[in-house]
Tab-separated table of C-alpha atoms and ligand atoms in Angstrom:
chain	number	residue	atom	x	y	z
A	18	MET	CA	53.638	-34.094	9.617
A	19	ALA	CA	52.818	-31.166	7.586
A	20	VAL	CA	50.798	-29.908	4.490
A	21	PHE	CA	52.094	-28.418	1.558
A	22	THR	CA	50.871	-27.900	-2.397
A	23	VAL	CA	52.651	-29.485	-4.956
A	24	ASN	CA	51.693	-28.765	-7.857
A	25	GLY	CA	48.162	-27.252	-6.809
A	26	GLN	CA	47.838	-30.319	-4.837
A	27	ARG	CA	47.001	-30.305	-1.519
A	28	VAL	CA	49.367	-32.908	0.032
A	29	GLU	CA	50.243	-34.078	3.445
A	30	THR	CA	53.008	-35.873	4.562
A	31	LYS	CA	52.734	-37.624	8.392
A	32	LYS	CA	57.069	-38.793	7.352
A	33	ASN	CA	59.931	-36.461	8.051
A	34	GLN	CA	61.779	-37.109	4.797
A	35	LYS	CA	63.945	-35.147	2.201
A	36	LEU	CA	61.908	-33.177	-0.289
A	37	LEU	CA	63.191	-35.235	-3.177
A	38	ARG	CA	62.226	-38.341	-1.456
A	39	PHE	CA	58.736	-36.827	-0.451
A	40	LEU	CA	58.130	-36.085	-5.118
A	41	ARG	CA	59.865	-39.185	-6.093
A	42	ASP	CA	58.859	-42.490	-3.677
A	43	GLU	CA	55.763	-41.332	-2.722
A	44	LEU	CA	53.879	-38.855	-5.297
A	45	HIS	CA	55.902	-40.303	-8.545
A	46	LEU	CA	57.130	-37.073	-9.454
A	47	THR	CA	59.923	-38.235	-11.313
A	48	SER	CA	60.855	-35.299	-13.327
A	49	VAL	CA	62.383	-33.815	-9.848
A	50	LYS	CA	66.064	-35.827	-11.048
A	51	ASP	CA	68.248	-38.117	-8.023
A	52	GLY	CA	71.321	-36.687	-9.148
A	53	CYS	CA	73.368	-36.117	-5.496
A	54	SER	CA	72.864	-32.545	-4.730
A	55	GLU	CA	73.744	-31.439	-8.523
A	56	GLY	CA	70.624	-29.377	-9.283
A	57	ALA	CA	69.187	-32.294	-11.177
A	58	CYS	CA	66.485	-31.992	-8.137
A	59	THR	CA	65.774	-28.336	-8.264
A	60	VAL	CA	62.323	-27.731	-7.308
A	61	ILE	CA	60.300	-24.242	-7.243
A	62	ILE	CA	58.899	-23.676	-3.442
A	63	ASP	CA	56.884	-20.008	-3.473
A	64	GLY	CA	58.517	-18.550	-6.297
A	65	ARG	CA	61.874	-19.415	-5.532
A	66	THR	CA	64.364	-22.306	-6.816
A	67	CYS	CA	65.436	-24.619	-4.318
A	68	LYS	CA	67.061	-28.626	-4.683
A	69	ALA	CA	64.554	-30.894	-3.806
A	70	CYS	CA	67.289	-32.653	-1.833
A	71	VAL	CA	67.587	-29.771	0.615
A	72	PRO	CA	64.947	-29.180	3.091
A	73	ASP	CA	63.047	-31.644	5.417
A	74	THR	CA	59.369	-32.144	4.582
A	75	ASP	CA	58.351	-30.868	7.681
A	76	LEU	CA	59.982	-27.315	6.997
A	77	LEU	CA	57.603	-27.097	4.584
A	78	ASP	CA	54.454	-26.749	6.140
A	79	GLY	CA	52.162	-24.102	4.068
A	80	ARG	CA	54.398	-23.604	1.471
A	81	ASN	CA	54.214	-24.136	-2.652
A	82	ILE	CA	55.575	-26.584	-4.889
A	83	ILE	CA	55.944	-26.794	-8.402
A	84	THR	CA	57.753	-29.450	-10.420
A	85	VAL	CA	58.161	-29.949	-14.241
A	86	GLU	CA	54.847	-31.767	-14.092
A	87	GLY	CA	53.357	-28.627	-13.122
A	88	LEU	CA	53.995	-26.426	-15.691
A	89	THR	CA	51.056	-24.944	-18.349
A	90	GLU	CA	50.617	-26.460	-21.209
A	91	TRP	CA	51.932	-23.350	-22.820
A	92	GLU	CA	55.061	-23.696	-20.261
A	93	GLU	CA	55.260	-26.787	-20.961
A	94	LYS	CA	55.302	-26.364	-25.476
A	95	VAL	CA	58.019	-23.021	-25.375
A	96	TYR	CA	60.314	-25.040	-22.868
A	97	THR	CA	60.073	-27.669	-24.567
A	98	TYR	CA	60.309	-25.516	-28.149
A	99	ALA	CA	62.847	-23.145	-26.838
A	100	TYR	CA	65.366	-26.188	-25.450
A	101	GLY	CA	64.426	-27.895	-28.688
A	102	LYS	CA	65.181	-25.128	-31.067
A	103	ALA	CA	68.718	-24.550	-29.476
A	104	GLY	CA	69.821	-28.050	-29.424
A	105	ALA	CA	70.341	-27.750	-25.540
A	106	VAL	CA	68.784	-30.891	-24.791
A	107	GLN	CA	71.904	-34.324	-24.923
A	108	CYS	CA	71.399	-36.964	-22.290
A	109	GLY	CA	68.308	-34.630	-20.618
A	110	PHE	CA	68.951	-36.045	-16.849
A	111	CYS	CA	69.889	-31.333	-16.285
A	112	ILE	CA	67.279	-30.444	-18.271
A	113	PRO	CA	64.490	-30.382	-15.981
A	114	GLY	CA	66.366	-28.740	-12.649
A	115	MET	CA	67.466	-26.106	-15.281
A	116	VAL	CA	63.617	-26.164	-17.020
A	117	MET	CA	62.636	-25.002	-12.940
A	118	CYS	CA	65.174	-22.246	-12.703
A	119	THR	CA	64.703	-21.451	-16.361
A	120	LYS	CA	60.275	-20.449	-15.175
A	121	ALA	CA	61.414	-19.044	-11.647
A	122	LEU	CA	63.756	-16.413	-13.930
A	123	LEU	CA	60.709	-15.858	-16.693
A	124	ASP	CA	58.291	-15.565	-13.930
A	125	VAL	CA	60.124	-12.281	-12.638
A	126	ASN	CA	62.056	-10.988	-15.313
A	127	LYS	CA	60.798	-11.127	-18.541
A	128	GLU	CA	63.675	-9.319	-20.161
A	129	PRO	CA	67.053	-11.447	-18.628
A	130	THR	CA	70.686	-10.013	-19.193
A	131	ASP	CA	72.794	-12.985	-20.386
A	132	GLU	CA	73.933	-12.076	-16.960
A	133	GLU	CA	70.763	-12.808	-14.625
A	134	ILE	CA	70.555	-16.331	-16.744
A	135	LYS	CA	73.595	-17.706	-16.236
A	136	TYR	CA	73.101	-15.930	-12.395
A	137	ALA	CA	69.440	-17.821	-12.210
A	138	LEU	CA	71.224	-21.433	-13.838
A	139	ARG	CA	74.276	-20.770	-11.475
A	140	ASN	CA	73.299	-23.858	-9.119
A	141	ASN	CA	73.023	-26.277	-11.794
A	142	TYR	CA	75.602	-28.435	-13.122
A	143	CYS	CA	75.204	-30.159	-17.038
A	144	ARG	CA	78.236	-32.724	-18.157
A	145	CYS	CA	77.035	-32.836	-21.965
A	146	THR	CA	75.901	-29.136	-23.106
A	147	GLY	CA	78.848	-27.077	-22.106
A	148	TYR	CA	76.327	-24.054	-21.051
A	149	VAL	CA	76.134	-22.176	-24.198
A	150	LYS	CA	73.027	-23.993	-25.910
A	151	ILE	CA	70.815	-23.676	-22.331
A	152	ILE	CA	71.651	-20.214	-22.435
A	153	ASP	CA	70.904	-19.841	-25.852
A	154	ALA	CA	67.297	-21.763	-25.051
A	155	VAL	CA	66.757	-19.624	-22.538
A	156	ARG	CA	66.862	-16.376	-24.600
A	157	ILE	CA	64.324	-18.305	-27.497
A	158	ALA	CA	62.378	-18.971	-24.151
A	159	ALA	CA	61.932	-15.823	-22.652
A	160	LYS	CA	60.977	-14.184	-26.078
A	161	VAL	CA	58.546	-16.508	-27.185
A	162	MET	CA	56.915	-15.730	-23.713
A	163	GLN	CA	57.305	-11.978	-24.392
A	164	GLU	CA	55.471	-12.298	-28.487
A	165	GLY	CA	52.832	-15.072	-26.866
A	166	THR	CA	52.846	-17.118	-30.066
A	167	LEU	CA	55.100	-19.541	-30.753
A	168	PRO	CA	56.747	-18.584	-34.031
A	169	GLU	CA	57.384	-21.206	-35.998
A	170	GLU	CA	56.650	-25.457	-35.670
A	171	ILE	CA	59.317	-27.998	-35.322
A	172	ASN	CA	60.732	-28.977	-38.562
A	173	ASN	CA	60.224	-32.586	-38.813
A	174	ASP	CA	61.188	-32.440	-42.737
A	175	TRP	CA	64.317	-35.539	-41.896
A	176	HIS	CA	66.027	-33.941	-44.671
A	177	ILE	CA	69.646	-33.953	-45.067
A	178	GLY	CA	70.771	-30.416	-44.690
A	179	SER	CA	67.210	-29.924	-42.723
A	180	ARG	CA	67.011	-28.387	-39.012
A	181	VAL	CA	65.338	-30.522	-36.626
A	182	ALA	CA	64.616	-31.220	-32.941
A	183	ARG	CA	65.495	-34.533	-31.445
A	184	ILE	CA	63.522	-36.865	-30.976
A	185	ASP	CA	63.209	-36.874	-27.358
A	186	VAL	CA	63.206	-33.156	-26.280
A	187	GLY	CA	59.943	-33.448	-25.365
A	188	GLU	CA	60.049	-35.991	-23.284
A	189	LYS	CA	63.508	-34.515	-21.787
A	190	VAL	CA	62.383	-31.912	-20.986
A	191	LEU	CA	58.996	-32.292	-19.597
A	192	GLY	CA	61.039	-35.015	-17.361
A	193	THR	CA	58.492	-38.048	-18.733
A	194	GLY	CA	61.009	-40.004	-20.261
A	195	LYS	CA	61.874	-42.809	-17.961
A	196	TYR	CA	65.821	-43.374	-16.703
A	197	PRO	CA	66.306	-46.965	-14.718
A	198	ASP	CA	65.493	-44.607	-11.534
A	199	ASP	CA	62.344	-43.974	-12.796
A	200	PHE	CA	60.777	-46.777	-12.777
A	201	TYR	CA	58.914	-47.827	-9.250
A	202	LEU	CA	57.232	-51.291	-10.122
A	203	ASP	CA	54.539	-52.852	-7.777
A	204	GLY	CA	56.258	-54.621	-4.623
A	205	MET	CA	59.648	-53.994	-5.834
A	206	LEU	CA	62.565	-54.012	-3.316
A	207	TYR	CA	65.517	-52.487	-2.896
A	208	GLY	CA	69.355	-52.809	-2.764
A	209	SER	CA	71.819	-52.287	-0.930
A	210	ALA	CA	75.663	-54.110	-1.035
A	211	LEU	CA	77.596	-54.742	1.720
A	212	ARG	CA	81.516	-54.168	0.046
A	213	SER	CA	84.859	-54.395	1.178
A	214	LYS	CA	86.504	-52.772	4.414
A	215	TYR	CA	90.084	-53.704	2.693
A	216	PRO	CA	90.953	-53.718	-0.221
A	217	ARG	CA	93.467	-56.598	0.125
A	218	ALA	CA	91.642	-58.881	2.571
A	219	ARG	CA	90.792	-62.713	2.502
A	220	VAL	CA	87.562	-63.502	3.200
A	221	LEU	CA	87.509	-65.790	6.288
A	222	SER	CA	83.479	-65.999	7.196
A	223	ILE	CA	80.044	-63.977	6.583
A	224	ASP	CA	77.988	-64.313	8.837
A	225	LYS	CA	74.654	-62.559	8.080
A	226	THR	CA	72.052	-63.970	10.564
A	227	LYS	CA	71.531	-60.576	12.287
A	228	ALA	CA	70.834	-58.677	8.490
A	229	LEU	CA	68.138	-61.452	8.432
A	230	ALA	CA	66.362	-60.944	11.047
A	231	LEU	CA	66.077	-57.303	10.487
A	232	PRO	CA	62.177	-56.746	9.651
A	233	GLY	CA	61.871	-56.153	6.042
A	234	VAL	CA	64.811	-57.839	4.485
A	235	GLU	CA	63.887	-60.829	1.733
A	236	ALA	CA	67.059	-61.742	1.088
A	237	VAL	CA	70.823	-61.221	2.142
A	238	VAL	CA	72.868	-63.040	-0.557
A	239	THR	CA	76.370	-64.317	-1.067
A	240	ALA	CA	78.756	-65.932	-3.592
A	241	GLU	CA	77.007	-69.538	-3.029
A	242	ASP	CA	73.766	-67.922	-4.161
A	243	ILE	CA	75.262	-67.172	-7.271
A	244	PRO	CA	74.067	-69.632	-9.871
A	245	GLY	CA	76.275	-69.495	-12.909
A	246	GLU	CA	79.878	-67.633	-12.906
A	247	ASN	CA	80.774	-65.377	-10.389
A	248	LYS	CA	83.632	-63.524	-12.592
A	249	ILE	CA	82.566	-61.179	-15.646
A	250	GLY	CA	84.397	-58.333	-16.917
A	251	HIS	CA	84.153	-56.975	-20.639
A	252	LEU	CA	87.489	-57.431	-21.721
A	253	LYS	CA	88.796	-60.281	-19.928
A	254	HIS	CA	86.675	-62.090	-16.625
A	255	ASP	CA	88.210	-60.992	-13.577
A	256	GLN	CA	85.324	-58.745	-11.971
A	257	TYR	CA	84.166	-60.954	-9.415
A	258	THR	CA	79.948	-60.434	-8.749
A	259	LEU	CA	80.437	-61.571	-4.855
A	260	ILE	CA	83.457	-62.238	-3.207
A	261	PRO	CA	82.976	-65.706	-1.914
A	262	ILE	CA	83.985	-66.820	1.520
A	263	GLY	CA	88.560	-68.210	1.042
A	264	GLY	CA	88.604	-65.526	-2.046
A	265	ILE	CA	91.093	-62.275	-1.550
A	266	THR	CA	89.273	-58.806	-2.118
A	267	HIS	CA	90.506	-56.199	-4.956
A	268	TYR	CA	90.253	-52.975	-3.638
A	269	LEU	CA	87.197	-51.470	-1.260
A	270	GLY	CA	84.235	-50.945	-4.074
A	271	ASP	CA	84.562	-55.358	-4.248
A	272	ALA	CA	80.391	-56.735	-2.837
A	273	ILE	CA	80.561	-58.992	-0.300
A	274	ALA	CA	77.341	-59.884	-0.341
A	275	LEU	CA	74.211	-58.483	-1.456
A	276	VAL	CA	70.492	-57.297	0.970
A	277	ALA	CA	67.539	-56.949	-0.513
A	278	ALA	CA	64.504	-55.195	1.356
A	279	ARG	CA	61.270	-53.528	1.190
A	280	ASP	CA	63.133	-49.981	1.495
A	281	LYS	CA	66.370	-48.394	1.080
A	282	GLU	CA	67.010	-47.533	4.571
A	283	THR	CA	66.537	-51.168	5.692
A	284	ALA	CA	68.647	-52.169	2.441
A	285	ASP	CA	70.997	-50.412	3.833
A	286	LYS	CA	70.940	-50.964	7.250
A	287	ALA	CA	70.774	-54.390	6.450
A	288	ALA	CA	73.805	-54.073	4.650
A	289	LYS	CA	75.742	-52.577	8.038
A	290	LEU	CA	74.620	-55.737	9.736
A	291	ILE	CA	76.442	-58.572	8.069
A	292	GLN	CA	79.863	-59.304	9.502
A	293	VAL	CA	82.350	-60.340	8.289
A	294	GLU	CA	86.196	-61.398	9.427
A	295	TYR	CA	89.356	-60.238	6.740
A	296	GLU	CA	92.102	-61.490	7.308
A	297	VAL	CA	93.859	-58.322	6.060
A	298	LEU	CA	96.752	-58.619	3.407
A	299	PRO	CA	99.438	-56.353	2.083
A	300	HIS	CA	98.302	-53.685	0.162
A	301	ILE	CA	99.109	-52.334	-3.349
A	302	HIS	CA	98.403	-48.641	-3.312
A	303	THR	CA	100.368	-48.019	-7.329
A	304	ILE	CA	100.655	-49.564	-10.299
A	305	GLU	CA	104.911	-49.078	-9.760
A	306	GLU	CA	104.376	-51.112	-6.113
A	307	ALA	CA	101.821	-53.772	-8.076
A	308	ALA	CA	105.241	-53.963	-11.788
A	309	LYS	CA	107.135	-54.743	-8.543
A	310	PRO	CA	108.527	-58.816	-9.212
A	311	ASP	CA	107.973	-59.800	-5.611
A	312	ALA	CA	104.790	-57.911	-4.933
A	313	PRO	CA	101.904	-59.524	-3.738
A	314	LYS	CA	99.013	-60.444	-6.228
A	315	VAL	CA	96.122	-58.410	-6.874
A	316	PHE	CA	94.772	-61.898	-8.566
A	317	ASP	CA	95.625	-64.503	-6.346
A	318	GLU	CA	95.209	-67.356	-9.641
A	319	GLU	CA	97.215	-64.701	-12.120
A	320	GLU	CA	100.439	-65.367	-12.390
A	321	ASN	CA	101.561	-61.833	-12.100
A	322	ASN	CA	99.808	-58.294	-11.756
A	323	ILE	CA	100.242	-57.093	-15.457
A	324	CYS	CA	96.812	-57.435	-16.663
A	325	ALA	CA	97.638	-57.084	-20.369
A	326	TYR	CA	100.964	-55.913	-22.505
A	327	LYS	CA	100.369	-55.094	-25.789
A	328	HIS	CA	103.750	-53.356	-27.707
A	329	ILE	CA	102.817	-51.678	-30.848
A	330	SER	CA	105.433	-50.847	-33.387
A	331	ARG	CA	105.180	-48.349	-36.377
A	332	GLY	CA	108.023	-47.406	-39.261
A	333	ASN	CA	111.316	-47.476	-37.831
A	334	ALA	CA	111.856	-44.861	-35.085
A	335	ALA	CA	115.007	-44.853	-34.277
A	336	GLU	CA	116.159	-43.723	-37.856
A	337	ALA	CA	113.679	-41.408	-38.192
A	338	ILE	CA	115.018	-39.750	-34.278
A	339	LYS	CA	118.808	-40.000	-35.520
A	340	ASN	CA	117.603	-38.023	-38.784
A	341	SER	CA	115.561	-35.398	-37.213
A	342	LYS	CA	116.593	-32.059	-36.665
A	343	TYR	CA	115.319	-31.722	-32.816
A	344	VAL	CA	115.077	-34.391	-30.597
A	345	ILE	CA	113.040	-33.638	-27.238
A	346	SER	CA	113.251	-35.978	-25.099
A	347	HIS	CA	110.402	-35.489	-21.939
A	348	HIS	CA	108.278	-37.874	-19.254
A	349	PHE	CA	104.877	-38.030	-20.130
A	350	GLU	CA	101.851	-39.051	-17.559
A	351	THR	CA	98.051	-39.033	-18.774
A	352	PRO	CA	95.789	-38.062	-16.021
A	353	TRP	CA	92.965	-39.929	-14.489
A	354	THR	CA	89.588	-38.285	-15.238
A	355	GLU	CA	85.853	-38.856	-13.945
A	356	HIS	CA	83.275	-39.003	-16.908
A	357	ALA	CA	81.521	-36.978	-13.669
A	358	PHE	CA	78.071	-38.125	-16.057
A	359	LEU	CA	75.345	-36.545	-13.602
A	360	GLU	CA	72.864	-39.718	-12.991
A	361	PRO	CA	74.261	-41.945	-11.187
A	362	GLU	CA	74.348	-45.590	-11.803
A	363	CYS	CA	70.369	-47.905	-11.418
A	364	ALA	CA	69.281	-51.016	-13.003
A	365	VAL	CA	65.979	-52.057	-12.290
A	366	SER	CA	65.504	-55.522	-12.913
A	367	PHE	CA	61.720	-58.379	-12.413
A	368	TYR	CA	60.667	-61.456	-13.660
A	369	ASP	CA	58.277	-60.799	-17.683
A	370	GLU	CA	55.474	-62.323	-18.824
A	371	ASP	CA	58.410	-64.966	-20.941
A	372	GLY	CA	59.993	-66.011	-17.792
A	373	ASP	CA	62.590	-63.705	-18.249
A	374	VAL	CA	64.746	-61.839	-15.860
A	375	PHE	CA	64.059	-58.342	-17.814
A	376	VAL	CA	67.073	-55.619	-16.385
A	377	TYR	CA	66.194	-51.841	-17.377
A	378	SER	CA	69.920	-50.351	-17.464
A	379	THR	CA	71.292	-47.353	-17.765
A	380	ASP	CA	74.417	-48.587	-19.846
A	381	GLN	CA	76.835	-47.780	-22.895
A	382	SER	CA	76.611	-51.606	-24.192
A	383	ALA	CA	74.022	-53.348	-23.483
A	384	HIS	CA	74.426	-56.563	-25.395
A	385	GLN	CA	77.754	-56.864	-23.414
A	386	THR	CA	75.399	-56.741	-20.120
A	387	LEU	CA	72.858	-59.075	-21.528
A	388	HIS	CA	75.601	-61.449	-21.670
A	389	GLU	CA	77.490	-61.431	-18.735
A	390	CYS	CA	74.076	-60.767	-17.143
A	391	SER	CA	72.909	-63.875	-18.571
A	392	LEU	CA	76.848	-65.889	-17.093
A	393	VAL	CA	76.126	-64.468	-13.539
A	394	LEU	CA	72.454	-66.035	-13.805
A	395	GLY	CA	73.605	-69.290	-16.061
A	396	THR	CA	70.970	-68.653	-18.179
A	397	ASP	CA	69.508	-66.753	-22.087
A	398	LYS	CA	66.856	-66.087	-20.266
A	399	VAL	CA	67.429	-62.324	-19.523
A	400	LYS	CA	67.044	-59.775	-21.137
A	401	VAL	CA	67.833	-56.042	-20.754
A	402	GLN	CA	66.938	-52.709	-22.567
A	403	ASN	CA	68.475	-49.277	-22.041
A	404	ALA	CA	66.112	-47.130	-20.726
A	405	LEU	CA	67.580	-43.214	-20.864
A	406	VAL	CA	70.624	-42.811	-20.095
A	407	GLY	CA	71.777	-39.744	-17.870
A	408	GLY	CA	75.256	-39.008	-19.773
A	409	GLY	CA	78.301	-41.817	-19.823
A	410	PHE	CA	81.510	-40.150	-21.886
A	411	GLY	CA	82.580	-44.170	-21.948
A	412	GLY	CA	81.973	-44.435	-17.684
A	413	LYS	CA	78.643	-46.809	-18.103
A	414	GLU	CA	80.391	-49.374	-20.479
A	415	ASP	CA	81.443	-51.287	-17.318
A	416	MET	CA	78.886	-53.642	-14.975
A	417	THR	CA	77.597	-51.623	-11.995
A	418	VAL	CA	74.247	-52.486	-10.802
A	419	GLN	CA	72.954	-54.803	-13.488
A	420	HIS	CA	74.335	-58.091	-12.395
A	421	LEU	CA	73.425	-57.601	-8.785
A	422	SER	CA	70.245	-55.782	-9.525
A	423	ALA	CA	69.771	-59.314	-11.766
A	424	LEU	CA	70.826	-61.921	-9.547
A	425	LEU	CA	68.840	-60.104	-6.251
A	426	THR	CA	65.361	-60.719	-8.618
A	427	TYR	CA	66.804	-64.611	-9.730
A	428	VAL	CA	67.021	-64.792	-5.662
A	429	THR	CA	63.648	-63.794	-4.268
A	430	LYS	CA	61.786	-63.466	-8.120
A	431	LYS	CA	60.412	-60.371	-7.148
A	432	PRO	CA	61.152	-56.648	-9.080
A	433	VAL	CA	64.480	-54.630	-7.094
A	434	LYS	CA	65.925	-51.520	-7.800
A	435	MET	CA	69.735	-51.211	-7.258
A	436	LYS	CA	71.201	-48.221	-7.299
A	437	LEU	CA	75.072	-46.686	-6.606
A	438	THR	CA	74.790	-43.252	-4.605
A	439	ARG	CA	76.945	-40.566	-6.375
A	440	ALA	CA	79.706	-41.236	-3.886
B	5	FES	FE1	73.235	-32.020	-18.693
B	5	FES	FE2	73.487	-34.632	-20.179
B	5	FES	S1	71.948	-32.541	-21.301
B	5	FES	S2	73.857	-33.441	-17.734
């Protein structure tokens, strides 16, 4: 148990948990973002910045914690102005954490040097901005704090050539804008997936008895509970929502069963209690292995392991090479690049007043998500709305949790939050 203050209010917590979980799940201070140790959850504890995912609440007795929700009106105005003026806000997921670092610095150092600003921000990642504009924002905030007045109103004259702050700068700086994970709905359940133990194996049986017996578990869902199509995919319908009994897994990320429970810990615990019997099959590790004529097939139902074949021909390459002064031959490979958006994929779904399954998503193609959730549920009575998107860069085009959350809502008739971890 611990007693401490959050934004000037005395709070008491009996359950020992990470400060991040307490601030978000119990106090609903959703400016404190859960990006998983990326600095998006920075708060101020007794004047010093700290990632909220680090300290246990039991260790915080008597401490004083400030989040963006605890800024004074003047500070709100200054940081909104400075971050908007500098153009420092893009997806915004990192910004409340950056604002906390700015405040902690300017509270003790009225005229920081660029090196001091960089040092103050050093533990926070931003995937969108390249940091230059955030450093500019801190400089602007320092100057405004020194002068004591905002130099000008933000220009809202939206003509070509005029300079305006983006319209969502306020909600992103002050943390009032909602990403899917920021929705806490009444009676909301939490989803968890049991994923394949092997990259390639046949699922022989699934026993959900122990998981269903765990107090707090409301549903354990397998492929046979899917009312519509099991397979989805933007370009080709080859992505299984859940691997059925008799089906073959394609990679470690394939989901086999889903759990909906009253809290996240119970959902994760229940997923581990689902017992799956596998027949382990030869794995395929590389494209070269997959391309061999006798390679095992990744997808049982396909002729071979080729997803698509494209031949592009333009002009007469042989002729051009023959007439070139120099010819260089080399083997080129493109690298894997992880998009590394700061906001993990999350969806929140529920039945709305029209009796439709409504999905809040963090999505780069909400129309595709709508189409594919409708396929899985076998109904058009589905709505998808993008909440704020904490970065994507191409990495949030595919379905990850949206259809799983929608399916759990369909089965339980209750609001469900489903979120991937950073790992
Ligand atoms: Fe910093 Fe997107 S604006 S992560």
